[in-house]
Coordinates of N, CA and C in Angstrom, one line a residue:
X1 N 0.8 -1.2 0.0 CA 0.0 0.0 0.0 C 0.9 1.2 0.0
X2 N 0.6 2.3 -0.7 CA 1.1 3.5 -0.7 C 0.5 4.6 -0.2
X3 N 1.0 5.5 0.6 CA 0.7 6.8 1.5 C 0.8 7.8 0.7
X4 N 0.0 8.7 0.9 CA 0.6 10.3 0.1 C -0.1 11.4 0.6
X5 N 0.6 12.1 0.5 CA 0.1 13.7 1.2 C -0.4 14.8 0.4
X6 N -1.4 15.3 0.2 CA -1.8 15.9 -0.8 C -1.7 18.0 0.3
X7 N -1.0 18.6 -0.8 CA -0.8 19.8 -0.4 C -1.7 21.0 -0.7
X8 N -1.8 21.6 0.4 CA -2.9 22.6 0.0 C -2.5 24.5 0.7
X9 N -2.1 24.8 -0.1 CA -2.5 26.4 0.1 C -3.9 26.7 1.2
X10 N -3.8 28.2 1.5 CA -4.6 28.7 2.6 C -6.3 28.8 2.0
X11 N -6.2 28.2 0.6 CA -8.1 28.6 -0.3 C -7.8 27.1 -0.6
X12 N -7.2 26.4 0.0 CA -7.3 24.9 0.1 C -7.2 24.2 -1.8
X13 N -6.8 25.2 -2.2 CA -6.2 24.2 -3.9 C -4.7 24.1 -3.3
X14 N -4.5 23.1 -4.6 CA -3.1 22.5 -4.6 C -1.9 23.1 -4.4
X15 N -1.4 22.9 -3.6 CA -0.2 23.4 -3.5 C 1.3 22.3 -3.9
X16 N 2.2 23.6 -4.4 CA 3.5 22.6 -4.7 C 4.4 22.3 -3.7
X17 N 4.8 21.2 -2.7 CA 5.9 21.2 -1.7 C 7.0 22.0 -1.9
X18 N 6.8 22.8 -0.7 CA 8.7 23.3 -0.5 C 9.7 21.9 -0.4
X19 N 9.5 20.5 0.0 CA 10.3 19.8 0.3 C 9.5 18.4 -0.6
X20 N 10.3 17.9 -1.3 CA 9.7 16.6 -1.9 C 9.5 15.6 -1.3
X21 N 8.0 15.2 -1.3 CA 8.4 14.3 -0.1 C 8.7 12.7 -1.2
X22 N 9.2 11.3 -0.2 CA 9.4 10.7 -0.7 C 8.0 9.5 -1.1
X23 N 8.5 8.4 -1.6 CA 7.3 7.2 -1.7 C 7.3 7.1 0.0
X24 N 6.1 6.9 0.3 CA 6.2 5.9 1.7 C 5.3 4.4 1.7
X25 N 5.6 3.6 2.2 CA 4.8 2.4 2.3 C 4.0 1.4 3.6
X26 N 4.3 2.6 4.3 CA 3.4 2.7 5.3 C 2.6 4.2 6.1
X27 N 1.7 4.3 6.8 CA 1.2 5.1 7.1 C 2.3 5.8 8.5
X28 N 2.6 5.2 9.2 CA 3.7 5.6 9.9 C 5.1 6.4 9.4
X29 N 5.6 5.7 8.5 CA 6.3 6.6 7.5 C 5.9 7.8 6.7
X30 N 4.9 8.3 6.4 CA 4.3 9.2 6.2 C 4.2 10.3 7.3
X31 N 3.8 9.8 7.9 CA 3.1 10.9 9.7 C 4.5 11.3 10.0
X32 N 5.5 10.4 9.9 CA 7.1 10.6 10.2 C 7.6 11.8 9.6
X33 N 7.6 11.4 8.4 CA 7.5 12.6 7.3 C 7.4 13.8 7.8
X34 N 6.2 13.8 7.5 CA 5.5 15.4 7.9 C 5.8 15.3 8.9
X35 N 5.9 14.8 9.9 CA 6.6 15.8 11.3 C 8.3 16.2 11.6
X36 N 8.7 15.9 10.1 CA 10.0 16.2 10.4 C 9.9 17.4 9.6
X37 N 9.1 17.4 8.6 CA 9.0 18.7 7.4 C 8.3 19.5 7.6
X38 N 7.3 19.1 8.1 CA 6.0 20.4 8.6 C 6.7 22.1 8.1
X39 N 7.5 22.4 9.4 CA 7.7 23.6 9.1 C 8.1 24.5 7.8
X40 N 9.7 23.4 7.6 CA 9.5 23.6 6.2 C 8.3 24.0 5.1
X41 N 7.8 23.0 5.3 CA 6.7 22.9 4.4 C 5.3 24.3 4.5
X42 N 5.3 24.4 5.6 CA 4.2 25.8 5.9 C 5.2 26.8 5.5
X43 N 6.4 27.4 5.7 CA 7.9 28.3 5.3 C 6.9 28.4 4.0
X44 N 6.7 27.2 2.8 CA 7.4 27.3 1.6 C 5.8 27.6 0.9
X45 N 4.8 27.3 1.6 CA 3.1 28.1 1.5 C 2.5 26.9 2.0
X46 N 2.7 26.1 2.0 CA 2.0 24.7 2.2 C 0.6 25.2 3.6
X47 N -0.4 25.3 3.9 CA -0.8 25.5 5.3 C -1.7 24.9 5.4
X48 N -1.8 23.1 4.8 CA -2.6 22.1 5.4 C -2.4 21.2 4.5
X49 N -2.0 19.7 4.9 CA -1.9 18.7 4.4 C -3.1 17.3 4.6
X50 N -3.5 16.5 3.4 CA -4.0 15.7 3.4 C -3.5 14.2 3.1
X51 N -3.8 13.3 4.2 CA -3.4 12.0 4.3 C -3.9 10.9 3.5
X52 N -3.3 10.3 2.3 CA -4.4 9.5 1.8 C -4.1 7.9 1.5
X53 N -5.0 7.3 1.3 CA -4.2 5.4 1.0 C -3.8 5.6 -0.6
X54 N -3.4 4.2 -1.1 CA -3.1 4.2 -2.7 C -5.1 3.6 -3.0
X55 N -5.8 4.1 -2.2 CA -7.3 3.7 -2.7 C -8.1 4.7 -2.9
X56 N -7.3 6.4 -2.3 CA -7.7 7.7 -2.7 C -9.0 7.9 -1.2
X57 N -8.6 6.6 -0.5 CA -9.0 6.9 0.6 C -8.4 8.0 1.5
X58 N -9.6 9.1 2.0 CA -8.5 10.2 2.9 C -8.7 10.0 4.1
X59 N -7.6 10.2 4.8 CA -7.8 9.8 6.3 C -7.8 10.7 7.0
X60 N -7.3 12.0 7.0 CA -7.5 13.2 7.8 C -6.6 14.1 7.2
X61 N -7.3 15.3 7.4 CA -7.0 17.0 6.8 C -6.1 17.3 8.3
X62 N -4.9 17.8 8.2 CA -3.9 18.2 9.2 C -3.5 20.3 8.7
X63 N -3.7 20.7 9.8 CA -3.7 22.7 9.3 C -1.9 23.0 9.7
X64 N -1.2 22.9 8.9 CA 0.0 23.0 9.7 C 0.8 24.9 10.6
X65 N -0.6 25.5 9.9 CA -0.7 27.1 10.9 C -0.9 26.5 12.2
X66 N -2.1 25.8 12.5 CA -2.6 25.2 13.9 C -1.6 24.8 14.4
X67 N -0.6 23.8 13.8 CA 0.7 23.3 14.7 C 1.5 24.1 14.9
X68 N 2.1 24.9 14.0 CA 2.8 26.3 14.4 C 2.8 27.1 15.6
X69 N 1.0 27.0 16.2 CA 0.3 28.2 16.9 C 0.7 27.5 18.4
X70 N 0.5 25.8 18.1 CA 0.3 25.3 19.7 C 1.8 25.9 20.4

């Protein structure tokens, strides 16, 4: 199964990563991911990411402003 993160600007269309992310093949490796890039990633416009399976199943919308704020 394959993980992917879909990027979104602040009017929630697509955004391009400040940081590429790589293949992951688990959901764990993914969540890994973004918590090492996050910041990066909000730096470069990114300010909410979406979690999804290789079924286009989404698992959760993550605001990475909100993590910034805590």
């Amino acid at each position: 199964m394959a993980w992917t993160w879909r990027f979104e600007a602040a009017d929630g269309d697509e955004a391009s990563p400040s940081v590429v992310p790589e293949e992951f093949t688990t959901q764990g490796d993914a969540e890994s991911w973004i918590g090492e890039y996050w910041k990066d990633l909000l730096e470069g416009g990114t300010e909410q990411v979406k979690l999804s399976d290789d079924k286009g199943v989404q698992l959760y919308t993550m605001s990475l402003r909100e993590a910034a704020e805590l």
